[in-house]
Each structure stands twice: as structure tokens, then as C-alpha cells.
XYZ file of N, CA and C in Angstrom:
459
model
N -4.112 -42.464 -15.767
C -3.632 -41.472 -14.803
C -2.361 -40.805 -15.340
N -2.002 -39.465 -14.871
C -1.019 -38.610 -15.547
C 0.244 -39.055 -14.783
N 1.571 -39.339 -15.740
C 2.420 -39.400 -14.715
C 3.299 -38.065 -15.189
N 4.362 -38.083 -14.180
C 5.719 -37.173 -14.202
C 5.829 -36.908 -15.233
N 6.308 -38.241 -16.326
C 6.815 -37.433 -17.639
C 5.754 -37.234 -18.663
N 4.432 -37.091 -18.469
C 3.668 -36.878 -18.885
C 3.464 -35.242 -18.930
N 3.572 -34.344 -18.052
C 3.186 -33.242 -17.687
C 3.821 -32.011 -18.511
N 2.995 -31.723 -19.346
C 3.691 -30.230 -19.655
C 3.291 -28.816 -20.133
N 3.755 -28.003 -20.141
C 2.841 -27.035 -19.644
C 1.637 -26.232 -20.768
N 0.718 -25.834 -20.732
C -0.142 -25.369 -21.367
C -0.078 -24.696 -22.835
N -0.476 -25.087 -23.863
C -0.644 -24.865 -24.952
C -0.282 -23.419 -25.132
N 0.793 -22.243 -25.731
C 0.816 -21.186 -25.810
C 1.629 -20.441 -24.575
N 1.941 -20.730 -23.466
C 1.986 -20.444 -22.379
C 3.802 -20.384 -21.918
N 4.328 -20.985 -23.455
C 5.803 -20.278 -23.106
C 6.202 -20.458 -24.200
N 7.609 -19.731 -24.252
C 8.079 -18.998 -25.498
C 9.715 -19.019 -25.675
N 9.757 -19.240 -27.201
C 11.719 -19.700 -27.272
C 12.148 -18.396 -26.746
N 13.084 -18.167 -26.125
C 13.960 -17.014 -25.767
C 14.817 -16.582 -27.208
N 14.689 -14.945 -27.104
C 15.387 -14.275 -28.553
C 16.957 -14.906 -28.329
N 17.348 -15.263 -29.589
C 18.621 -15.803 -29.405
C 18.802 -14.274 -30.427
N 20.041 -13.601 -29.797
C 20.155 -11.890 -30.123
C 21.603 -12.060 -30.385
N 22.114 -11.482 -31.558
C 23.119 -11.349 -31.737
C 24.200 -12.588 -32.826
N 23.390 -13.645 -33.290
C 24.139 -14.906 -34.308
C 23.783 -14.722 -35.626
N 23.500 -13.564 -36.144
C 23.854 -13.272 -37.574
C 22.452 -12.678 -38.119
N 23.153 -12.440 -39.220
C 21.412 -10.930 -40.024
C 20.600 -11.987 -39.819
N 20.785 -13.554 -40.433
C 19.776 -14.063 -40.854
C 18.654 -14.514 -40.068
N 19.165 -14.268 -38.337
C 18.285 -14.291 -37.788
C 16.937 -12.962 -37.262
N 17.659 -12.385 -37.676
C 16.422 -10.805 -37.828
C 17.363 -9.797 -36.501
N 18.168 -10.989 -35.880
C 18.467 -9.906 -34.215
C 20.328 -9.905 -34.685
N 20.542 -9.701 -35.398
C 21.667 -9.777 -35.648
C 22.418 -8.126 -35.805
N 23.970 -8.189 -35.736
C 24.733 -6.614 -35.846
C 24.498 -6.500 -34.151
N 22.915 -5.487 -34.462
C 23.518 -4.311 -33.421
C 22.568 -5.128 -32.377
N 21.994 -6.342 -32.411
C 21.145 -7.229 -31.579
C 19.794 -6.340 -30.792
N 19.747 -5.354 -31.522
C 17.694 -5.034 -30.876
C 18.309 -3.888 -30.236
N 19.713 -3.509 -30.177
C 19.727 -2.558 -29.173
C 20.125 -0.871 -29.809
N 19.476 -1.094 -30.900
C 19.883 0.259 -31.731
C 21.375 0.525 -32.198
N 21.697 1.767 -32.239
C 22.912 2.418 -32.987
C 23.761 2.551 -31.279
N 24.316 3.394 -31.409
C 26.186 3.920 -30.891
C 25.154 4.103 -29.409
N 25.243 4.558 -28.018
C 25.634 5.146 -27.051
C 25.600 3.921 -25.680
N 25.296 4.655 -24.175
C 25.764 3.755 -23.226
C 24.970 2.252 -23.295
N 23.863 2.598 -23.656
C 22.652 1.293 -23.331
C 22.876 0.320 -24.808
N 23.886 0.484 -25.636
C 24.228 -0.505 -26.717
C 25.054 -1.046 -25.745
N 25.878 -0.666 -24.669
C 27.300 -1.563 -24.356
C 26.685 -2.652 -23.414
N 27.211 -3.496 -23.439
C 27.748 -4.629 -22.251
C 28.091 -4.199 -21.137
N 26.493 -4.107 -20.305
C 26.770 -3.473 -18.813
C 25.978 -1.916 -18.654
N 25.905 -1.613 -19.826
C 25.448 -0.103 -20.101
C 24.263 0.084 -19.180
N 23.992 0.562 -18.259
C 22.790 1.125 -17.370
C 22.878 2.997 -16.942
N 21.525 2.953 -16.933
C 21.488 4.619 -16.529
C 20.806 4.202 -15.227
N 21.529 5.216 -14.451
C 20.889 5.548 -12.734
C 19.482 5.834 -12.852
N 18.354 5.632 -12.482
C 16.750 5.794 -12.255
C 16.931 7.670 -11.837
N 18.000 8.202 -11.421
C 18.054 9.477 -11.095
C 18.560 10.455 -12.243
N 19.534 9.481 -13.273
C 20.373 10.366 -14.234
C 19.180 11.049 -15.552
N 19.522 12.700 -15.162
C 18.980 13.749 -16.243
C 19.787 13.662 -17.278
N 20.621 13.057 -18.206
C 21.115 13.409 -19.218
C 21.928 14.538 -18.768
N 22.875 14.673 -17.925
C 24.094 15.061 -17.581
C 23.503 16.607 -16.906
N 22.373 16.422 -16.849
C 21.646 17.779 -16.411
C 21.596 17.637 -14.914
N 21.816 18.860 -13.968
C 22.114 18.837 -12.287
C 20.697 18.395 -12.276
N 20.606 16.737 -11.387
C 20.023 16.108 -10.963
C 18.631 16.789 -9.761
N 17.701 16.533 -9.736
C 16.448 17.241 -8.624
C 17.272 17.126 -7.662
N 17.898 15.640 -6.966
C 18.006 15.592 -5.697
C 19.305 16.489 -5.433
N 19.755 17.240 -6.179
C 21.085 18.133 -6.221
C 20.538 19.404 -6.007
N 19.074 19.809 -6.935
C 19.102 21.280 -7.110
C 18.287 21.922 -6.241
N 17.384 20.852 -5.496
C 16.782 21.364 -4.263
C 17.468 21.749 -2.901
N 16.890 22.568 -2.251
C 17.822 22.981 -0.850
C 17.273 21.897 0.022
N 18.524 21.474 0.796
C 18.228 20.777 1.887
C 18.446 21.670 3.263
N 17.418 21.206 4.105
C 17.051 21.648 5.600
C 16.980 20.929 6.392
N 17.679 21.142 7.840
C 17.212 20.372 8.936
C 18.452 19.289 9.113
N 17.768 18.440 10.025
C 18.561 16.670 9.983
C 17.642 15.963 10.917
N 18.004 15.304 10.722
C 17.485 14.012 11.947
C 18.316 13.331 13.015
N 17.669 13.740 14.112
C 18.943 13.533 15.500
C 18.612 12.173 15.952
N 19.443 10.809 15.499
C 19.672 9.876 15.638
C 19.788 9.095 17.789
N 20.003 10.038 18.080
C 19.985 9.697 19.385
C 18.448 10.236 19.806
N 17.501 10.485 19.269
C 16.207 10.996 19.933
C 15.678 9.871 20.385
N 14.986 9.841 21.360
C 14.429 9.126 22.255
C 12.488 8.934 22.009
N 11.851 8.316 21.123
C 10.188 8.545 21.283
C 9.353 7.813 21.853
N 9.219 8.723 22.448
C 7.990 7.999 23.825
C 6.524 7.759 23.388
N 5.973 6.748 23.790
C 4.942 6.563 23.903
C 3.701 7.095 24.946
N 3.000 8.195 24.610
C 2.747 8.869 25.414
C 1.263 8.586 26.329
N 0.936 8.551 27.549
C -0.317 7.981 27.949
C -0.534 9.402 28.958
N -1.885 10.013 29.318
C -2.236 11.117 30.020
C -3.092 10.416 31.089
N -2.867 11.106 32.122
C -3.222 10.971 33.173
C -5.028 10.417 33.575
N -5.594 11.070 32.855
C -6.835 10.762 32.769
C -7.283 9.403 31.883
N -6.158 9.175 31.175
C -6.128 7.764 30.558
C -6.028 6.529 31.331
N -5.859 6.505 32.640
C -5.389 5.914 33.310
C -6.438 4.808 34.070
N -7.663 5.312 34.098
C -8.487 5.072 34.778
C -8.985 3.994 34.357
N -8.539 3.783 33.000
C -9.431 2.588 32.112
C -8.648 0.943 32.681
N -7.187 1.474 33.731
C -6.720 0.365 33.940
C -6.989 0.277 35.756
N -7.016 -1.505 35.739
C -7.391 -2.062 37.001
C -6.063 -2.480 37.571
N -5.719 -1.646 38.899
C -4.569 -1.995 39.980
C -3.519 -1.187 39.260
N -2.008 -1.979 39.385
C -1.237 -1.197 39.584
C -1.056 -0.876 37.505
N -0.171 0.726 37.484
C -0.165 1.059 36.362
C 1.269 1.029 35.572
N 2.024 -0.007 34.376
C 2.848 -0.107 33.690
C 2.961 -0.803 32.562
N 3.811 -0.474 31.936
C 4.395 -0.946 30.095
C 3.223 -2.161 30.097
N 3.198 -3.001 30.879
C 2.175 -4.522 30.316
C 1.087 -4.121 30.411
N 0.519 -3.326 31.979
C -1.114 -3.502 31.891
C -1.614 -2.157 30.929
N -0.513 -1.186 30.505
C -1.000 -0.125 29.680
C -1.309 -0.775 28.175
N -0.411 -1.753 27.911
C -0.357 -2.368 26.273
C -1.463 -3.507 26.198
N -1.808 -3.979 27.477
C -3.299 -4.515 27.382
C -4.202 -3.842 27.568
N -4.435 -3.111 28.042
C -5.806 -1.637 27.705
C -5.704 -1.087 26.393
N -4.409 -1.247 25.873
C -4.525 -0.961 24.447
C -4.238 0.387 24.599
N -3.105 1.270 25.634
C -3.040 2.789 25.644
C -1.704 2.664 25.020
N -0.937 1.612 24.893
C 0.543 2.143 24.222
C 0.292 0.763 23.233
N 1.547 0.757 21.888
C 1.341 0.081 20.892
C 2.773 -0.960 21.109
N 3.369 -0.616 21.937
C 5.045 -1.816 21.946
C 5.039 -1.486 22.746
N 6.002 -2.656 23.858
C 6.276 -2.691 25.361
C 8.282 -2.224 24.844
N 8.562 -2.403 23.620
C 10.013 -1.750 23.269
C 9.674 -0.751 23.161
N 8.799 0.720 22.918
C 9.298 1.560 23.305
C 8.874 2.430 25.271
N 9.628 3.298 25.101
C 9.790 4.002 26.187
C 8.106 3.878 26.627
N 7.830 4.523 27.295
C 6.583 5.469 27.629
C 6.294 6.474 28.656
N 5.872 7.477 27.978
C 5.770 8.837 29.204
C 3.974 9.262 29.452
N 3.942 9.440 31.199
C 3.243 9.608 31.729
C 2.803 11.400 31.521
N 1.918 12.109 30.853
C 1.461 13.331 30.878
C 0.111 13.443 31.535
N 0.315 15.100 32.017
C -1.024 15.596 32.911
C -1.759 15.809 32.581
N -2.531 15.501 31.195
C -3.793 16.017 30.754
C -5.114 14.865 31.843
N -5.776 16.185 31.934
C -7.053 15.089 32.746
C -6.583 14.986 34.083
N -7.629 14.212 35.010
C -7.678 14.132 36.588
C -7.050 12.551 36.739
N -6.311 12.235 37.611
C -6.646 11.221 38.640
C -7.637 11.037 39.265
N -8.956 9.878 38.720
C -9.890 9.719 39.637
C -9.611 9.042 41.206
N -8.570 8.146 41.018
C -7.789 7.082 42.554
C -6.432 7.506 42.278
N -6.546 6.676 43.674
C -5.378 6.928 43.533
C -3.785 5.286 42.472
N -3.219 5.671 42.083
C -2.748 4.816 41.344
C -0.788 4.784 41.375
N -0.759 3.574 41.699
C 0.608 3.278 41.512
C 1.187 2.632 40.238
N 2.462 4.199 39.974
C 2.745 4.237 38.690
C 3.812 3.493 38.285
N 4.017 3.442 37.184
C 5.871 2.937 36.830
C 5.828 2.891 35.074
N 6.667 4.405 34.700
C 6.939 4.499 33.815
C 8.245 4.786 33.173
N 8.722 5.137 32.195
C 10.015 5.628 31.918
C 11.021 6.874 31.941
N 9.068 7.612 31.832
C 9.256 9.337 32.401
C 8.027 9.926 32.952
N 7.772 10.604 34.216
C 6.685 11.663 33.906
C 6.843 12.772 33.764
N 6.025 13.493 33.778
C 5.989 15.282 33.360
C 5.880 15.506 35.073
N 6.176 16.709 35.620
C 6.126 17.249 36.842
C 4.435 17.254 37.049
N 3.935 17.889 36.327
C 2.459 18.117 36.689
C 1.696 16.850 36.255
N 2.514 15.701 36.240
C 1.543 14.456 35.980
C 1.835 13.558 37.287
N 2.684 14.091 37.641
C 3.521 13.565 38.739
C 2.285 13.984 40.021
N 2.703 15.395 39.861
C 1.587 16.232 41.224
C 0.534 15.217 41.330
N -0.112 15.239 40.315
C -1.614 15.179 39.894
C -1.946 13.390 40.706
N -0.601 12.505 40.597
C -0.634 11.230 40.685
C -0.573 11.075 42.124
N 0.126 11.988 43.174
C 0.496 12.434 44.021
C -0.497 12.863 45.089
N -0.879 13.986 44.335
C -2.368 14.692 45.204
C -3.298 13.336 45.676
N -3.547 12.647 44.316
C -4.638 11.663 44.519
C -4.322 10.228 45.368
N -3.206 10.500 45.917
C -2.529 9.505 46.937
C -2.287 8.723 46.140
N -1.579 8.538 45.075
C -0.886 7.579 44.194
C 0.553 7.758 43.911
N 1.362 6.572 43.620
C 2.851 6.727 43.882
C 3.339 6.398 42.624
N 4.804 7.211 42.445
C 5.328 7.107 40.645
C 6.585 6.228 41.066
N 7.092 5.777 40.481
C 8.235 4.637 40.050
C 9.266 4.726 38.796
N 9.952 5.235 38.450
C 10.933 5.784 37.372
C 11.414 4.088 36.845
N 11.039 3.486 35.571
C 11.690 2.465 34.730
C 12.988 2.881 33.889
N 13.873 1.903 35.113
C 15.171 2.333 33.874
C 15.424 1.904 32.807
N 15.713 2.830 31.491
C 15.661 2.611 30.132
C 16.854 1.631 29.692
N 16.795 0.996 28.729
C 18.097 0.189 28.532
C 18.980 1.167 27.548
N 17.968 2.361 26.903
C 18.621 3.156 26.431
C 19.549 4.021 26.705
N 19.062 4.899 28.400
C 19.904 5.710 29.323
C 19.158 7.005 28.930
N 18.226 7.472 29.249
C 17.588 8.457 29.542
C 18.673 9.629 28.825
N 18.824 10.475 27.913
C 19.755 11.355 27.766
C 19.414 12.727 28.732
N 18.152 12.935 29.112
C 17.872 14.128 30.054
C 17.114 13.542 31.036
């Protein structure tokens, strides 16, 4: 049976490390594998994955547009006619078990596309006015969830 100090590793399967830099006679000697004079001969010498050879860089010479507004709020959006696929009352849990929203962390907003077949009691984070009506007409009642975020509008 094999023991501990028995074990070692496969025929071919590893290799002396270049000892670089202890004299000609070892073949890696002087300038140690790393060529003649500039930054990547020195100790430490690295080029940026971005640097052109001192040439104005892409991410410099293209125009930038726009921004990204850090306080935006994205809702998860469910339509009115979506609604129907759920049994009793309608919010964040029984929508993410019907499988109409994908996280109970984000928001979710109620839109008017489609009918109210019943009537249905709502509770979301926002609705649209005409999803509201629509929930309304069909003798169903809405419920505003307060955000931990704070609604900015």
C-alpha cells in the first residue's frame, strides 16, 4: 500500500524554475531573458493594458455622452391584465410566486395595459393613474408600499 512519503508526482509533470540572472554560464545571465535597455527590462517595469506608446489613448479620444443618474429608482413592472394569473389578494410575494416580478428587493409598479377581469386588492410601490382607474372600476382596491428607498416623485 502507498504511503505519504511515498507519493510523488507524475513523470514529466513539473519543471526546475529558470534560475535568471547568476551568470553567462547559465544561458539566463546579463540582461536575464529580458532583452536590451527600456521600461519592461526594469524591476517593476509594467505597461497599463490601455498604454498606446505615449499615443492619446481610445478611452481619451472618443467623445463621451450622457451619465448615469445614480439615484434612479427601477421598477419592476407588472400590467394590469397580468394580474389575473394570481389567486386573492395582489403583492411583492404572491407576484414573485406567479413568477411576474424577479426580486421581492426591487420596487414594483403596477401599469394599465389590459383589463381587470375581478375585482382585486392591490399593494404595490407605485401605480400609473390609469392602472389605478382600471383596478377601481372593477371594484378592486390599491394600497401604496412604502419604499425603504423614499419614493423621489
Amino acid at each position: 500500500m502507498a504511503e505519504l512519503h511515498d507519493l510523488r508526482p507524475s513523470a514529466g509533470s513539473t519543471h526546475n524554475t529558470k534560475r535568471v540572472g547568476r551568470g553567462q554560464g547559465s544561458g539566463l545571465g546579463k540582461t536575464a531573458g529580458r532583452g536590451q535597455d527600456g521600461q519592461k527590462s526594469r524591476s517593476g517595469g509594467k505597461v497599463r493594458r490601455d498604454f498606446e506608446g505615449g499615443q492619446m489613448p481610445l478611452t481619451r479620444r472618443i467623445p463621451k455622452r450622457g451619465f448615469t443618474n445614480i439615484n434612479r429608482i427601477d421598477y419592476q413592472v407588472v400590467n394590469v391584465r397580468d394580474l389575473a394569473r394570481i389567486e386573492g389578494d395582489v403583492g411583492p410575494v404572491s407576484l414573485k410566486a406567479a413568477g411576474l416580478i424577479a426580486s421581492l428587493r426591487k420596487p414594483v409598479k403596477i401599469l394599465a395595459e389590459g383589463d381587470a377581469g375581478r375585482a382585486f386588492t392591490v399593494s404595490a410601490h407605485k401605480v400609473s393613474k390609469a392602472a389605478q382607474a382600471k383596478i377601481e372600476a372593477a371594484g378592486g382596491s390599491v394600497s401604496l408600499i412604502a419604499s425603504a428607498a423614499g419614493d423621489a416623485s
